[in-house]
C-alpha positions as a LaTeX table, in Angstrom:
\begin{tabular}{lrrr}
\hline
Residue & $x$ (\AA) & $y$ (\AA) & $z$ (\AA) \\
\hline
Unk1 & 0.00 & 0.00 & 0.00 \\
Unk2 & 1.14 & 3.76 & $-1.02$ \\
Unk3 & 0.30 & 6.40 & 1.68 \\
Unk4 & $-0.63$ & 9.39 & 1.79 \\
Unk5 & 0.53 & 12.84 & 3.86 \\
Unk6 & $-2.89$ & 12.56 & 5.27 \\
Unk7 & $-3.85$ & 10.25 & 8.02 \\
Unk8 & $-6.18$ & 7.58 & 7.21 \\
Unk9 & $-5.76$ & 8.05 & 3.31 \\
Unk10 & $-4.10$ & 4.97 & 0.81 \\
Unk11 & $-4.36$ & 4.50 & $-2.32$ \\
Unk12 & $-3.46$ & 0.83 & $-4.32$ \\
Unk13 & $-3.58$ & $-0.96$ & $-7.37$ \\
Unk14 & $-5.34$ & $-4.17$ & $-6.39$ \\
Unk15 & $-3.04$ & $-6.67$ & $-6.30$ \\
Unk16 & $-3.34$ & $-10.13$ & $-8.06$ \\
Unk17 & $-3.87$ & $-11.73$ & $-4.83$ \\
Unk18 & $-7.13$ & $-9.81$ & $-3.85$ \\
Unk19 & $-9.43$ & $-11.05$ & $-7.03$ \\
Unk20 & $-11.16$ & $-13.71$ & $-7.76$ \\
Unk21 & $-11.12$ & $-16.03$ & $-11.22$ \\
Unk22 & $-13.45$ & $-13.25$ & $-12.72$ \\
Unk23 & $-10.53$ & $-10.26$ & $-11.83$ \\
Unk24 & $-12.86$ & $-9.08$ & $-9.07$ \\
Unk25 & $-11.89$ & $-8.21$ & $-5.53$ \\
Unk26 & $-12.58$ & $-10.24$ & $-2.77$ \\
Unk27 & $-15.26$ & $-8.83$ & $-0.38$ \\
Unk28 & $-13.61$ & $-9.31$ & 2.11 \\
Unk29 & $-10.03$ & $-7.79$ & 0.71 \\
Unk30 & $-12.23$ & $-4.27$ & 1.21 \\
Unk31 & $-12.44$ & $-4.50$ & 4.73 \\
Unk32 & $-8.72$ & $-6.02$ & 5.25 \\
Unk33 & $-7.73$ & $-2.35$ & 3.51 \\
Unk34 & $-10.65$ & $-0.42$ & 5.07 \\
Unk35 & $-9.12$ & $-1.84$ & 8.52 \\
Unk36 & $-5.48$ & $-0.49$ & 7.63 \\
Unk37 & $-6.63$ & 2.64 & 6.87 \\
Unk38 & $-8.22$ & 2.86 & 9.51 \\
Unk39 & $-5.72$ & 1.58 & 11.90 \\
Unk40 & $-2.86$ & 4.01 & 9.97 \\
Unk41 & $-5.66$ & 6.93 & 10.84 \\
Unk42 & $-5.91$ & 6.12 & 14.42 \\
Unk43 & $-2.00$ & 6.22 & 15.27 \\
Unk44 & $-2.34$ & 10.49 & 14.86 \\
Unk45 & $-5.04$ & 10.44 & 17.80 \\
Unk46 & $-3.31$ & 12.34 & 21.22 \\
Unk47 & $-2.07$ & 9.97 & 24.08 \\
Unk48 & $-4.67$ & 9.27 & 26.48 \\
Unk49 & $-3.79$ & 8.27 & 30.12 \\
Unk50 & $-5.81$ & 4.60 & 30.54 \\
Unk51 & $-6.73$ & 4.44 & 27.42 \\
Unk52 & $-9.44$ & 1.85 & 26.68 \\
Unk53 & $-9.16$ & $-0.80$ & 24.40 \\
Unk54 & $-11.37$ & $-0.52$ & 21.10 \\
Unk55 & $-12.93$ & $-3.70$ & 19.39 \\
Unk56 & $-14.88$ & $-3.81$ & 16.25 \\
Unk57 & $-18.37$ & $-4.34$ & 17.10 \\
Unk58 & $-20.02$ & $-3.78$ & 13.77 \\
Unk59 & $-18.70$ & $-4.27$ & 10.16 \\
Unk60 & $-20.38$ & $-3.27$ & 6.97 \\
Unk61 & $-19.48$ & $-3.45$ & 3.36 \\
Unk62 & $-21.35$ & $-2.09$ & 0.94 \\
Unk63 & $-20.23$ & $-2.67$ & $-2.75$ \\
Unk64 & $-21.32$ & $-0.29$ & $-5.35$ \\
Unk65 & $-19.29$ & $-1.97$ & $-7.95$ \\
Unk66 & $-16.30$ & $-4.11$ & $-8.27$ \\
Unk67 & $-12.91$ & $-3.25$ & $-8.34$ \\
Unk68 & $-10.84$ & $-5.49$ & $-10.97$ \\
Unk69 & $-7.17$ & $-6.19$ & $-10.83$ \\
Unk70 & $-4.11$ & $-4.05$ & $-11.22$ \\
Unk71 & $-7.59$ & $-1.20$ & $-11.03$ \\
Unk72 & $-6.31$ & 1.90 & $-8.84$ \\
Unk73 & $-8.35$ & 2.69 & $-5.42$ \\
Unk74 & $-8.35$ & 5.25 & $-3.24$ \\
Unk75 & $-9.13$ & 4.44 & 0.41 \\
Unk76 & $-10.22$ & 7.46 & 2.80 \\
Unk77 & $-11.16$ & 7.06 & 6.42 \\
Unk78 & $-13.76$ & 9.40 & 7.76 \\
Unk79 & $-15.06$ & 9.76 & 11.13 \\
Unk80 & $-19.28$ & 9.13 & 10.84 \\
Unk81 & $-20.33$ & 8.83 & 14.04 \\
Unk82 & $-19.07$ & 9.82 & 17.78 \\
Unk83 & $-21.49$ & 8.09 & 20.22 \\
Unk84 & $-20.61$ & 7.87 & 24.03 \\
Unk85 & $-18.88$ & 4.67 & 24.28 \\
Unk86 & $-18.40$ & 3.78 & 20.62 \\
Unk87 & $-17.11$ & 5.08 & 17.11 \\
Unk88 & $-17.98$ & 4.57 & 13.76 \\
Unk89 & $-15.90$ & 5.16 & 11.12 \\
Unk90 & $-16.91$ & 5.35 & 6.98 \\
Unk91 & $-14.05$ & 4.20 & 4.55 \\
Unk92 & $-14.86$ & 5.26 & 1.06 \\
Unk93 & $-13.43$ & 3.73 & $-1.84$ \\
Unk94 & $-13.40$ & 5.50 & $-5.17$ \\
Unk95 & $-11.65$ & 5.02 & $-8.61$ \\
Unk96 & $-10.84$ & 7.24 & $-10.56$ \\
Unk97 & $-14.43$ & 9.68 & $-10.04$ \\
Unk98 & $-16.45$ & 6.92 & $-9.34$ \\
Unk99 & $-16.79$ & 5.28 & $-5.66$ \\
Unk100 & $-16.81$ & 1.92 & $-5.91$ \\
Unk101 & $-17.12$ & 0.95 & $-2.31$ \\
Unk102 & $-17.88$ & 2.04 & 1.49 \\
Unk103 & $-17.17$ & $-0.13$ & 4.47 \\
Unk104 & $-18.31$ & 1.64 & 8.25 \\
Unk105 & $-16.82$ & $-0.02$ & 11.00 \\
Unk106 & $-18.06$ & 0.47 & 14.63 \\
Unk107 & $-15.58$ & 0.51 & 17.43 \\
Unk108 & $-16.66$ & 0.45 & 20.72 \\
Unk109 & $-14.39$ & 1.39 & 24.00 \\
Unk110 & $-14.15$ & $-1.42$ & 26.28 \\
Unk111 & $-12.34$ & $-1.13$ & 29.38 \\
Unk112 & $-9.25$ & $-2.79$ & 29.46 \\
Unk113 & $-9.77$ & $-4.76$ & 33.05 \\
Unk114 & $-13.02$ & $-6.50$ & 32.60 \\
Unk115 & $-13.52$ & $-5.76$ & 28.75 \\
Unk116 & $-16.97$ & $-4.09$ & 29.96 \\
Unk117 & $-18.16$ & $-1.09$ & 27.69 \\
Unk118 & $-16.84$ & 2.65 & 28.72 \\
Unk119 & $-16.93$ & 5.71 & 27.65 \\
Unk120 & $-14.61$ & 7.42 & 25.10 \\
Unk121 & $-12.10$ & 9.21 & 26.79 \\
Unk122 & $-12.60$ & 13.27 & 26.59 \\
Unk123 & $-9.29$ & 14.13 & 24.39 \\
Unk124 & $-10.02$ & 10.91 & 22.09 \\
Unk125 & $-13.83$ & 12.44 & 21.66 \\
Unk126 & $-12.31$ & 16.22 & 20.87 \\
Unk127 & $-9.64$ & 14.99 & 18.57 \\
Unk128 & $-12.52$ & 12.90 & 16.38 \\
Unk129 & $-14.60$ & 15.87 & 16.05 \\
Unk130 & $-12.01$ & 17.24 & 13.63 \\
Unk131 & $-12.50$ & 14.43 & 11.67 \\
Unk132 & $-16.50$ & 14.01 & 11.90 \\
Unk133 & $-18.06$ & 14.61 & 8.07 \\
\hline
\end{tabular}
C-alpha cells in the first residue's frame, strides 16, 4: 500500500492476490484495507492516560461496484459517528471519479480490566470531532 501525507488516506492498485477467477476483488479484501486505513488513521489520535481498548463491534461493506485487478483505489477514512462509548468510522473507496465501495466499522471502547463497555475518553472524543463529516 502507497500512503498518503494525510492520516487515514491509501491508495493501491489491487493486487493479483485480492481477485477472484473473474478479476474481481474479494469482499472481504475491502475491509482487510478499510481496517489499515483505519488503523494508519488512528495512530495520529493524542495519548490518552488509561486508554481503553477498542474492538470492532459492527462491520459493513457495501459494494457499489467491483474493483478489478491491477484497477487503482483510493481508500479514505472518515469519522461518521461519535457516540458515548463507541465510534464509527466510513471508509470510502473510489476510482478514478467513481466510488466503488464504502465499508463503516463500529468501534466500541471497552475497558481494558473487565472488557466491559466505557466511555470514550474526553481528548479521544475532541480529537474525532475534527475528523467528523
Amino acid at each position: 500500500m502507497s500512503h498518503s501525507k494525510r492520516p487515514g488516506v491509501t491508495e493501491i492498485h489491487v493486487p493479483f492476490r485480492d481477485v477472484d477467477m473473474n478479476g474481481r476483488m474479494f469482499l472481504a479484501s475491502y475491509i482487510s484495507y478499510a481496517e489499515s486505513v483505519i488503523a494508519s488513521f488512528w495512530l495520529a489520535r493524542p495519548e490518552v492516560d488509561d486508554e481503553p481498548v477498542y474492538s470492532a463491534s459492527k462491520i459493513t461493506c457495501v459494494l457499489h461496484r467491483p474493483l478489478h485487478y491491477d484497477e487503482p483505489a483510493l481508500f479514505t477514512a472518515a469519522v461518521d459517528k461519535i457516540g458515548v462509548r463507541s465510534i464509527g468510522f466510513l471508509v470510502s473507496i473510489d476510482t478514478g471519479e467513481e466510488r466503488a465501495a464504502e465499508v463503516e466499522i463500529i468501534w466500541q471502547a471497552r475497558s481494558v480490566e473487565d472488557q466491559q463497555p466505557v466511555s470514550l475518553p474526553e481528548e479521544t472524543r475532541d480529537w474525532l470531532y475534527r475528523f467528523l463529516d
